[in-house]
mmCIF file of C-alpha atoms and ligand atoms in Angstrom:
data_model
loop_
_atom_site.group_PDB
_atom_site.id
_atom_site.type_symbol
_atom_site.label_atom_id
_atom_site.label_comp_id
_atom_site.label_asym_id
_atom_site.label_seq_id
_atom_site.Cartn_x
_atom_site.Cartn_y
_atom_site.Cartn_z
ATOM 1 C CA MET A 247 5.180 -13.800 8.494
ATOM 2 C CA ARG A 248 4.183 -11.636 6.256
ATOM 3 C CA ASN A 249 2.956 -14.050 4.698
ATOM 4 C CA GLY A 250 0.827 -13.270 0.665
ATOM 5 C CA ARG A 251 2.839 -15.473 -1.246
ATOM 6 C CA GLY A 252 4.351 -19.002 -0.287
ATOM 7 C CA GLU A 253 1.696 -20.712 2.199
ATOM 8 C CA THR A 254 -0.373 -22.665 1.028
ATOM 9 C CA ARG A 255 -2.298 -24.979 2.764
ATOM 10 C CA ARG A 256 -5.854 -24.003 3.922
ATOM 11 C CA VAL A 257 -5.956 -23.515 7.302
ATOM 12 C CA GLY A 258 -8.669 -25.347 9.265
ATOM 13 C CA ALA A 259 -11.027 -23.543 10.758
ATOM 14 C CA ARG A 260 -11.434 -25.071 14.764
ATOM 15 C CA GLU A 261 -7.384 -23.992 14.254
ATOM 16 C CA LEU A 262 -7.771 -20.241 12.798
ATOM 17 C CA ARG A 263 -10.760 -19.772 15.537
ATOM 18 C CA GLU A 264 -8.477 -20.753 18.205
ATOM 19 C CA VAL A 265 -5.902 -18.055 16.662
ATOM 20 C CA VAL A 266 -8.203 -15.554 17.140
ATOM 21 C CA SER A 267 -10.060 -16.350 19.954
ATOM 22 C CA GLY A 268 -10.075 -13.029 22.811
ATOM 23 C CA ILE A 269 -9.814 -10.442 19.712
ATOM 24 C CA GLN A 270 -11.336 -7.799 20.602
ATOM 25 C CA GLY A 271 -11.484 -6.556 17.004
ATOM 26 C CA GLU A 272 -13.984 -7.552 14.061
ATOM 27 C CA VAL A 273 -13.092 -11.193 12.059
ATOM 28 C CA GLN A 274 -14.295 -13.055 9.552
ATOM 29 C CA PHE A 275 -13.488 -16.129 7.740
ATOM 30 C CA ASP A 276 -13.039 -16.868 4.374
ATOM 31 C CA ALA A 277 -13.303 -13.072 3.648
ATOM 32 C CA PRO A 278 -13.125 -11.936 -0.459
ATOM 33 C CA LEU A 279 -10.042 -9.845 -0.108
ATOM 34 C CA SER A 280 -11.528 -7.935 -3.456
ATOM 35 C CA ASP A 281 -13.416 -5.593 -0.910
ATOM 36 C CA PHE A 282 -9.962 -4.475 0.922
ATOM 37 C CA THR A 283 -8.268 -3.978 -2.257
ATOM 38 C CA SER A 284 -7.762 -1.061 -4.496
ATOM 39 C CA PHE A 285 -8.243 -2.952 -7.204
ATOM 40 C CA ARG A 286 -11.429 -4.520 -6.219
ATOM 41 C CA ILE A 287 -9.785 -7.779 -7.419
ATOM 42 C CA GLY A 288 -8.989 -10.638 -5.126
ATOM 43 C CA GLY A 289 -10.086 -14.561 -3.678
ATOM 44 C CA PRO A 290 -10.666 -15.093 0.039
ATOM 45 C CA ALA A 291 -8.438 -14.721 3.310
ATOM 46 C CA ASP A 292 -8.561 -18.184 5.244
ATOM 47 C CA ALA A 293 -9.634 -15.009 8.011
ATOM 48 C CA LEU A 294 -9.476 -11.531 8.375
ATOM 49 C CA VAL A 295 -8.689 -9.594 11.301
ATOM 50 C CA ILE A 296 -8.822 -6.244 12.022
ATOM 51 C CA PRO A 297 -7.325 -5.674 15.089
ATOM 52 C CA ALA A 298 -9.335 -3.442 17.904
ATOM 53 C CA ASP A 299 -5.875 -1.154 18.989
ATOM 54 C CA VAL A 300 -2.129 -2.078 18.748
ATOM 55 C CA ALA A 301 -2.541 -4.419 22.290
ATOM 56 C CA ASP A 302 -5.282 -6.651 20.169
ATOM 57 C CA LEU A 303 -2.758 -6.922 17.597
ATOM 58 C CA SER A 304 -0.259 -8.558 19.374
ATOM 59 C CA ARG A 305 -1.924 -10.894 21.002
ATOM 60 C CA LEU A 306 -2.566 -12.013 17.676
ATOM 61 C CA VAL A 307 1.006 -12.567 16.550
ATOM 62 C CA ARG A 308 1.783 -13.904 19.201
ATOM 63 C CA GLN A 309 -1.281 -16.739 18.910
ATOM 64 C CA ALA A 310 -0.355 -17.354 15.435
ATOM 65 C CA ARG A 311 3.319 -17.753 15.955
ATOM 66 C CA THR A 312 2.216 -19.662 18.854
ATOM 67 C CA ALA A 313 0.031 -22.393 15.616
ATOM 68 C CA LYS A 314 2.129 -21.722 13.544
ATOM 69 C CA ILE A 315 0.171 -19.896 11.119
ATOM 70 C CA PRO A 316 1.109 -16.922 8.868
ATOM 71 C CA ILE A 317 -0.477 -13.597 8.829
ATOM 72 C CA PHE A 318 0.018 -11.161 5.955
ATOM 73 C CA VAL A 319 -0.773 -7.469 6.149
ATOM 74 C CA ILE A 320 -2.901 -6.116 3.581
ATOM 75 C CA GLY A 321 -2.713 -2.016 2.875
ATOM 76 C CA GLY A 322 -5.001 -3.083 0.099
ATOM 77 C CA THR A 323 -3.400 -0.470 -2.342
ATOM 78 C CA ASN A 324 0.000 -1.063 -5.165
ATOM 79 C CA LEU A 325 -1.320 -4.482 -4.506
ATOM 80 C CA LEU A 326 -3.342 -7.406 -6.246
ATOM 81 C CA VAL A 327 -4.344 -10.231 -4.690
ATOM 82 C CA ARG A 328 -4.324 -13.585 -7.337
ATOM 83 C CA ASP A 329 -8.029 -15.232 -7.886
ATOM 84 C CA GLY A 330 -6.833 -18.252 -5.275
ATOM 85 C CA GLY A 331 -6.526 -15.920 -2.038
ATOM 86 C CA ILE A 332 -4.462 -15.744 0.487
ATOM 87 C CA ARG A 333 -3.760 -18.310 3.264
ATOM 88 C CA GLY A 334 -3.772 -17.973 6.913
ATOM 89 C CA ILE A 335 -4.566 -15.299 8.466
ATOM 90 C CA VAL A 336 -5.092 -11.161 6.868
ATOM 91 C CA VAL A 337 -4.765 -8.216 9.221
ATOM 92 C CA SER A 338 -6.686 -5.102 7.978
ATOM 93 C CA LEU A 339 -5.421 -2.381 10.093
ATOM 94 C CA ALA A 340 -7.985 0.031 9.222
ATOM 95 C CA LYS A 341 -9.216 0.500 13.087
ATOM 96 C CA LEU A 342 -5.551 1.899 14.132
ATOM 97 C CA THR A 343 -6.762 5.862 12.526
ATOM 98 C CA ALA A 344 -5.201 7.604 15.803
ATOM 99 C CA ILE A 345 -3.328 10.788 15.340
ATOM 100 C CA ARG A 346 -1.188 12.915 17.643
ATOM 101 C CA ASP A 347 0.364 16.285 17.776
ATOM 102 C CA GLU A 348 3.820 16.515 19.547
ATOM 103 C CA PRO A 349 5.416 19.288 19.521
ATOM 104 C CA HIS A 350 8.385 20.301 17.842
ATOM 105 C CA GLY A 351 6.113 19.709 14.442
ATOM 106 C CA VAL A 352 5.853 16.062 15.122
ATOM 107 C CA ILE A 353 3.232 14.231 14.684
ATOM 108 C CA TYR A 354 2.336 10.240 15.821
ATOM 109 C CA ALA A 355 0.422 8.015 13.294
ATOM 110 C CA GLU A 356 -1.440 5.495 13.409
ATOM 111 C CA GLY A 357 -0.508 3.350 10.572
ATOM 112 C CA GLY A 358 -4.124 2.886 9.197
ATOM 113 C CA VAL A 359 -4.692 6.141 9.047
ATOM 114 C CA GLY A 360 -4.713 7.239 5.623
ATOM 115 C CA MET A 361 -1.827 9.321 3.575
ATOM 116 C CA PRO A 362 -4.833 11.933 2.785
ATOM 117 C CA THR A 363 -6.131 12.326 5.910
ATOM 118 C CA LEU A 364 -3.207 12.635 7.658
ATOM 119 C CA MET A 365 -1.607 15.205 4.805
ATOM 120 C CA ARG A 366 -4.734 17.185 5.550
ATOM 121 C CA HIS A 367 -4.276 16.963 9.449
ATOM 122 C CA ALA A 368 -1.069 18.684 9.292
ATOM 123 C CA ILE A 369 -1.982 21.406 7.134
ATOM 124 C CA SER A 370 -4.352 21.537 9.687
ATOM 125 C CA ARG A 371 -1.882 22.257 11.309
ATOM 126 C CA SER A 372 -0.144 24.689 9.359
ATOM 127 C CA LEU A 373 2.876 21.858 9.033
ATOM 128 C CA GLY A 374 4.444 21.128 5.880
ATOM 129 C CA GLY A 375 5.894 17.483 3.963
ATOM 130 C CA LEU A 376 3.872 15.424 3.182
ATOM 131 C CA GLU A 377 1.233 17.270 0.334
ATOM 132 C CA TRP A 378 2.935 14.841 -2.090
ATOM 133 C CA ALA A 379 0.730 12.091 -0.782
ATOM 134 C CA ALA A 380 -2.185 14.002 -1.970
ATOM 135 C CA GLY A 381 -4.896 11.381 -3.853
ATOM 136 C CA ILE A 382 -2.486 8.822 -2.983
ATOM 137 C CA PRO A 383 -5.038 5.771 -1.421
ATOM 138 C CA GLY A 384 -2.546 3.777 0.420
ATOM 139 C CA THR A 385 -2.127 3.900 4.850
ATOM 140 C CA VAL A 386 0.830 5.177 5.985
ATOM 141 C CA ALA A 387 1.968 2.099 7.556
ATOM 142 C CA GLY A 388 1.468 1.098 3.641
ATOM 143 C CA CYS A 389 3.487 3.964 2.553
ATOM 144 C CA VAL A 390 6.573 3.246 5.193
ATOM 145 C CA VAL A 391 6.708 -0.519 4.160
ATOM 146 C CA MET A 392 7.564 1.005 0.230
ATOM 147 C CA ASN A 393 8.706 3.912 0.513
ATOM 148 C CA ALA A 394 5.978 5.802 -0.918
ATOM 149 C CA GLY A 395 6.315 8.999 -2.762
ATOM 150 C CA THR A 396 5.681 11.042 -5.756
ATOM 151 C CA ARG A 397 7.142 13.637 -7.797
ATOM 152 C CA LEU A 398 6.521 16.292 -5.204
ATOM 153 C CA GLY A 399 8.465 13.426 -2.429
ATOM 154 C CA GLU A 400 8.210 11.031 -0.732
ATOM 155 C CA MET A 401 7.915 9.157 2.900
ATOM 156 C CA LYS A 402 11.169 8.759 3.614
ATOM 157 C CA ASP A 403 11.662 13.077 3.618
ATOM 158 C CA SER A 404 9.714 12.664 6.886
ATOM 159 C CA VAL A 405 9.859 9.740 8.498
ATOM 160 C CA LYS A 406 11.583 10.337 12.540
ATOM 161 C CA ALA A 407 10.124 6.615 14.001
ATOM 162 C CA VAL A 408 8.329 3.807 13.035
ATOM 163 C CA ARG A 409 6.409 1.537 15.868
ATOM 164 C CA VAL A 410 6.925 -2.239 14.684
ATOM 165 C CA VAL A 411 4.473 -5.301 16.290
ATOM 166 C CA GLU A 412 7.344 -7.963 16.327
ATOM 167 C CA PRO A 413 6.669 -11.329 15.553
ATOM 168 C CA THR A 414 6.910 -12.273 18.758
ATOM 169 C CA GLY A 415 4.288 -9.239 19.475
ATOM 170 C CA ALA A 416 6.698 -6.953 21.408
ATOM 171 C CA ILE A 417 6.416 -3.371 20.676
ATOM 172 C CA GLN A 418 9.888 -1.539 19.042
ATOM 173 C CA ASP A 419 10.632 1.799 18.266
ATOM 174 C CA CYS A 420 13.105 2.403 15.101
ATOM 175 C CA GLN A 421 14.370 5.414 14.682
ATOM 176 C CA ALA A 422 14.780 6.475 10.945
ATOM 177 C CA SER A 423 18.437 6.668 10.571
ATOM 178 C CA ASP A 424 18.543 2.491 11.296
ATOM 179 C CA ILE A 425 16.287 2.695 8.433
ATOM 180 C CA PRO A 426 17.567 1.923 4.884
ATOM 181 C CA PHE A 427 14.781 3.636 2.788
ATOM 182 C CA SER A 428 16.154 3.514 -1.304
ATOM 183 C CA TYR A 429 13.483 3.978 -4.799
ATOM 184 C CA ARG A 430 10.119 2.637 -3.248
ATOM 185 C CA ARG A 431 11.842 -0.140 -0.479
ATOM 186 C CA ALA A 432 12.448 0.290 3.398
ATOM 187 C CA LEU A 433 14.157 -1.973 4.852
ATOM 188 C CA LEU A 434 12.735 -1.904 8.031
ATOM 189 C CA PRO A 435 12.927 -4.328 11.268
ATOM 190 C CA ARG A 436 10.787 -7.678 10.394
ATOM 191 C CA GLY A 437 7.235 -7.436 12.186
ATOM 192 C CA ILE A 438 4.055 -5.244 11.467
ATOM 193 C CA VAL A 439 4.145 -1.101 11.340
ATOM 194 C CA VAL A 440 1.779 0.464 13.649
ATOM 195 C CA GLY A 441 2.485 3.708 13.635
ATOM 196 C CA VAL A 442 4.455 6.434 12.672
ATOM 197 C CA TRP A 443 6.084 9.919 13.783
ATOM 198 C CA LEU A 444 6.527 12.279 10.872
ATOM 199 C CA GLN A 445 9.180 15.226 11.406
ATOM 200 C CA LEU A 446 7.254 18.144 9.455
ATOM 201 C CA LYS A 447 8.087 21.990 8.701
ATOM 202 C CA PRO A 448 6.404 24.383 9.727
ATOM 203 C CA ALA A 449 4.402 26.648 6.703
ATOM 204 C CA SER A 450 1.799 28.674 5.463
ATOM 205 C CA ARG A 451 -1.313 26.959 5.270
ATOM 206 C CA GLU A 452 -2.305 28.976 2.226
ATOM 207 C CA LYS A 453 0.216 27.704 0.270
ATOM 208 C CA LEU A 454 0.144 24.057 1.439
ATOM 209 C CA GLN A 455 -3.171 24.318 -0.026
ATOM 210 C CA HIS A 456 -2.114 25.948 -2.502
ATOM 211 C CA VAL A 457 0.182 22.821 -3.797
ATOM 212 C CA VAL A 458 -2.333 20.587 -2.714
ATOM 213 C CA LYS A 459 -4.941 21.947 -5.104
ATOM 214 C CA ASP A 460 -2.747 21.983 -8.681
ATOM 215 C CA TYR A 461 -1.242 18.801 -7.309
ATOM 216 C CA LEU A 462 -4.369 16.919 -7.461
ATOM 217 C CA ARG A 463 -5.407 18.748 -10.695
ATOM 218 C CA TYR A 464 -2.838 17.158 -12.513
ATOM 219 C CA ARG A 465 -3.730 13.710 -11.192
ATOM 220 C CA LYS A 466 -7.213 13.758 -12.496
ATOM 221 C CA GLU A 467 -5.950 15.520 -15.768
ATOM 222 C CA THR A 468 -3.151 12.948 -15.993
ATOM 223 C CA GLN A 469 -3.757 9.653 -14.514
ATOM 224 C CA PRO A 470 -7.227 7.025 -14.228
ATOM 225 C CA LEU A 471 -8.603 7.430 -10.902
ATOM 226 C CA THR A 472 -12.071 6.715 -11.395
ATOM 227 C CA LEU A 473 -11.642 3.743 -11.506
ATOM 228 C CA PRO A 474 -10.113 0.855 -9.277
ATOM 229 C CA SER A 475 -7.034 0.098 -9.972
ATOM 230 C CA ALA A 476 -3.642 0.041 -8.250
ATOM 231 C CA GLY A 477 -2.113 2.819 -9.356
ATOM 232 C CA CYS A 478 1.061 2.355 -10.643
ATOM 233 C CA VAL A 479 2.156 -0.831 -11.802
ATOM 234 C CA PHE A 480 5.478 -1.031 -13.175
ATOM 235 C CA LYS A 481 9.019 1.552 -11.087
ATOM 236 C CA ASN A 482 9.867 3.653 -13.811
ATOM 237 C CA PRO A 483 12.885 2.824 -15.260
ATOM 238 C CA ALA A 484 16.346 4.240 -14.843
ATOM 239 C CA ALA A 485 15.749 7.479 -17.381
ATOM 240 C CA GLY A 486 12.190 8.302 -18.839
ATOM 241 C CA ALA A 487 8.986 6.801 -17.256
ATOM 242 C CA ALA A 488 7.454 4.074 -18.015
ATOM 243 C CA GLY A 489 3.641 5.809 -19.025
ATOM 244 C CA GLN A 490 6.095 7.120 -21.873
ATOM 245 C CA LEU A 491 7.238 3.125 -22.956
ATOM 246 C CA ILE A 492 3.391 1.960 -22.587
ATOM 247 C CA GLU A 493 2.740 3.941 -25.143
ATOM 248 C CA ALA A 494 5.241 4.216 -27.325
ATOM 249 C CA VAL A 495 4.766 0.468 -28.038
ATOM 250 C CA GLY A 496 0.979 1.145 -28.723
ATOM 251 C CA LEU A 497 -0.384 -0.675 -25.700
ATOM 252 C CA LYS A 498 -2.526 2.401 -24.159
ATOM 253 C CA GLY A 499 -6.152 0.460 -24.495
ATOM 254 C CA ALA A 500 -5.379 -2.846 -24.271
ATOM 255 C CA GLN A 501 -7.310 -5.323 -22.974
ATOM 256 C CA ILE A 502 -7.493 -8.787 -21.153
ATOM 257 C CA GLY A 503 -11.317 -9.907 -19.325
ATOM 258 C CA ASP A 504 -11.477 -6.653 -17.756
ATOM 259 C CA ALA A 505 -8.267 -5.815 -16.926
ATOM 260 C CA GLN A 506 -7.583 -2.832 -19.611
ATOM 261 C CA VAL A 507 -3.914 -1.012 -19.846
ATOM 262 C CA SER A 508 -5.672 2.823 -18.930
ATOM 263 C CA ASP A 509 -5.724 5.012 -22.212
ATOM 264 C CA LYS A 510 -5.311 7.904 -19.380
ATOM 265 C CA HIS A 511 -1.655 6.616 -17.921
ATOM 266 C CA ALA A 512 -0.132 3.681 -19.686
ATOM 267 C CA ASN A 513 1.292 2.619 -16.269
ATOM 268 C CA PHE A 514 -2.237 1.699 -14.749
ATOM 269 C CA ILE A 515 -4.335 -0.585 -15.056
ATOM 270 C CA VAL A 516 -7.796 -0.678 -14.591
ATOM 271 C CA ASN A 517 -10.195 -2.841 -13.595
ATOM 272 C CA ARG A 518 -13.398 -2.222 -15.928
ATOM 273 C CA GLY A 519 -16.136 -4.277 -14.170
ATOM 274 C CA HIS A 520 -15.551 -7.674 -12.743
ATOM 275 C CA ALA A 521 -11.173 -8.365 -13.923
ATOM 276 C CA ARG A 522 -9.080 -11.432 -12.322
ATOM 277 C CA ALA A 523 -5.887 -11.134 -11.112
ATOM 278 C CA ALA A 524 -5.279 -14.057 -13.935
ATOM 279 C CA ASP A 525 -6.409 -11.394 -16.514
ATOM 280 C CA VAL A 526 -3.973 -8.580 -14.825
ATOM 281 C CA ILE A 527 -1.356 -10.694 -14.418
ATOM 282 C CA ALA A 528 -1.424 -11.191 -18.106
ATOM 283 C CA LEU A 529 -1.892 -8.492 -19.397
ATOM 284 C CA ILE A 530 1.501 -7.422 -17.282
ATOM 285 C CA LYS A 531 3.375 -10.073 -18.177
ATOM 286 C CA LYS A 532 2.111 -8.549 -22.155
ATOM 287 C CA VAL A 533 3.047 -5.011 -21.262
ATOM 288 C CA GLY A 534 6.621 -5.530 -19.798
ATOM 289 C CA ARG A 535 7.486 -8.648 -22.946
ATOM 290 C CA THR A 536 6.178 -5.754 -25.539
ATOM 291 C CA VAL A 537 8.322 -3.252 -24.119
ATOM 292 C CA GLU A 538 11.113 -4.964 -23.676
ATOM 293 C CA GLU A 539 11.295 -6.446 -27.445
ATOM 294 C CA GLN A 540 10.379 -3.225 -28.556
ATOM 295 C CA THR A 541 13.040 -0.992 -26.551
ATOM 296 C CA GLY A 542 15.202 -3.071 -24.096
ATOM 297 C CA VAL A 543 14.079 -2.003 -21.601
ATOM 298 C CA THR A 544 13.349 -4.206 -18.606
ATOM 299 C CA LEU A 545 10.782 -2.988 -16.054
ATOM 300 C CA GLU A 546 10.160 -3.976 -13.216
ATOM 301 C CA LEU A 547 6.809 -4.440 -10.916
ATOM 302 C CA GLU A 548 6.097 -1.084 -8.255
ATOM 303 C CA LEU A 549 2.896 -3.475 -7.337
ATOM 304 C CA LYS A 550 3.105 -6.322 -5.634
ATOM 305 C CA ILE A 551 1.318 -9.680 -6.596
ATOM 306 C CA VAL A 552 0.402 -12.027 -3.900
ATOM 307 C CA GLY A 553 -1.653 -14.740 -3.008
ATOM 308 C CA GLN A 554 -2.424 -18.683 -4.968
ATOM 309 C CA PRO A 555 -3.304 -18.264 -7.987
HETATM 310 N N1 EPU R 291 3.678 9.864 -20.076
HETATM 311 C C1 EPU R 291 3.059 8.928 -21.189
HETATM 312 N N2 EPU R 291 2.244 8.385 -21.571
HETATM 313 C C2 EPU R 291 0.874 8.195 -20.635
HETATM 314 C C3 EPU R 291 1.799 8.785 -19.282
HETATM 315 C C4 EPU R 291 2.686 9.059 -19.435
HETATM 316 O O1 EPU R 291 3.903 9.521 -22.169
HETATM 317 O O2 EPU R 291 -0.054 7.114 -20.915
HETATM 318 C C5 EPU R 291 4.657 10.730 -19.673
HETATM 319 C C6 EPU R 291 4.493 12.541 -19.072
HETATM 320 O O3 EPU R 291 4.137 12.570 -20.301
HETATM 321 C C7 EPU R 291 5.476 12.522 -19.096
HETATM 322 C C8 EPU R 291 5.827 11.120 -18.160
HETATM 323 O O4 EPU R 291 5.456 10.255 -18.525
HETATM 324 O O5 EPU R 291 6.141 13.213 -19.666
HETATM 325 C C9 EPU R 291 6.326 11.703 -16.348
HETATM 326 O O6 EPU R 291 4.928 11.239 -16.387
HETATM 327 P P1 EPU R 291 3.806 11.616 -15.053
HETATM 328 O O7 EPU R 291 3.783 12.810 -15.274
HETATM 329 O O8 EPU R 291 2.081 10.972 -15.803
HETATM 330 O O9 EPU R 291 4.507 10.819 -13.856
HETATM 331 P P2 EPU R 291 5.036 9.564 -13.874
HETATM 332 O O10 EPU R 291 6.227 9.581 -13.441
HETATM 333 O O11 EPU R 291 4.380 8.183 -15.164
HETATM 334 C C10 EPU R 291 5.062 9.315 -11.694
HETATM 335 C C11 EPU R 291 4.328 8.075 -10.437
HETATM 336 C C12 EPU R 291 3.594 8.024 -10.004
HETATM 337 C C13 EPU R 291 3.042 10.026 -9.266
HETATM 338 C C14 EPU R 291 3.051 10.684 -10.728
HETATM 339 C C15 EPU R 291 3.376 12.076 -10.234
HETATM 340 C C16 EPU R 291 6.085 6.314 -10.353
HETATM 341 C C17 EPU R 291 6.658 4.820 -10.494
HETATM 342 N N3 EPU R 291 5.102 7.823 -10.634
HETATM 343 O O12 EPU R 291 4.649 9.225 -12.631
HETATM 344 O O13 EPU R 291 2.646 7.310 -9.036
HETATM 345 O O14 EPU R 291 1.470 9.459 -9.567
HETATM 346 O O15 EPU R 291 4.334 10.210 -10.819
HETATM 347 O O16 EPU R 291 3.458 12.738 -9.160
HETATM 348 O O17 EPU R 291 7.558 6.524 -9.265
HETATM 349 C C18 EPU R 291 2.427 5.451 -7.949
HETATM 350 O O18 EPU R 291 3.521 5.340 -7.760
HETATM 351 O O19 EPU R 291 0.954 4.524 -8.147
HETATM 352 C C19 EPU R 291 2.221 6.692 -9.339
HETATM 353 C C20 EPU R 291 0.930 6.395 -9.520
#
């Protein structure tokens, strides 16, 4: 059901209108996905739906399944949507933003909550464990799906359980001990992550605030946070850092169209204005090829590329 890749058939307007009938949230047809990605790049979705709540999403999932129309959930960061856009229905969790405190250091967050918002909420309750997420633009659901993290920590360190809307529309809760997590990967049950329970640790609020401040300063100094990007493009190889290798082969500042290897951090590609996905992909290929030829290291993508060329 997560279909950003395979489906090429443009779904007809009548078919789409039937599938979204009765949906309480927002619906847009032929919606430019550049408005929904941190890269500010991406062609249109046949339909973009922002469900009002989890029940609304369940209904959409059931109706789409009956009509055999694929659904792709867009977090919008760590993502490159190609210029032809995404066929079928694209779902944004932007209205699933509730946060609930539970006993014993547990917080439940709906999937559309921004990670930095959740981190600030946790710190306001003197709960630590999410400081790594300072300045990360992703949603809670997106961060679980890819086990997001930085050198300070990662999602799997705090996840207690995950709530998923299954392909049938049923809601299932899954304990973290049943989810195999690895570097930037989580093997979740099929479906859409709509909420996460996090087990956090009591800590001094001032100390947590201090850690976050230092870390944000480090990121501002070393990363191009003021230009649209999708964060790090490549995973770090087993030894060393991708950014270091890309700088070593002389590609800082390399540009194709409006896509540029950041001159601040070489593992970022930034959109200098009107970059197309095709420009970014050409630049990614150039970087991968050059690093492989000159260092022998094969870089693996961290960024997900979806949609039609
Ligand atoms: N470096 C260079 N040139 C560059 C960039 C980096 O030589 O252009 C060197 C640095 O000097 C340092 C090493 O590479 O010696 C590592 O750099 P940095 O501390 O910036 O961390 P990173 O390994 O490049 C990782 C995460 C980032 C995260 C930072 C900070 C990955 C692939 N990247 O980057 O995550 O923000 O640590 O914690 O795991 C992301 O996931 O989107 C992302 C940006």
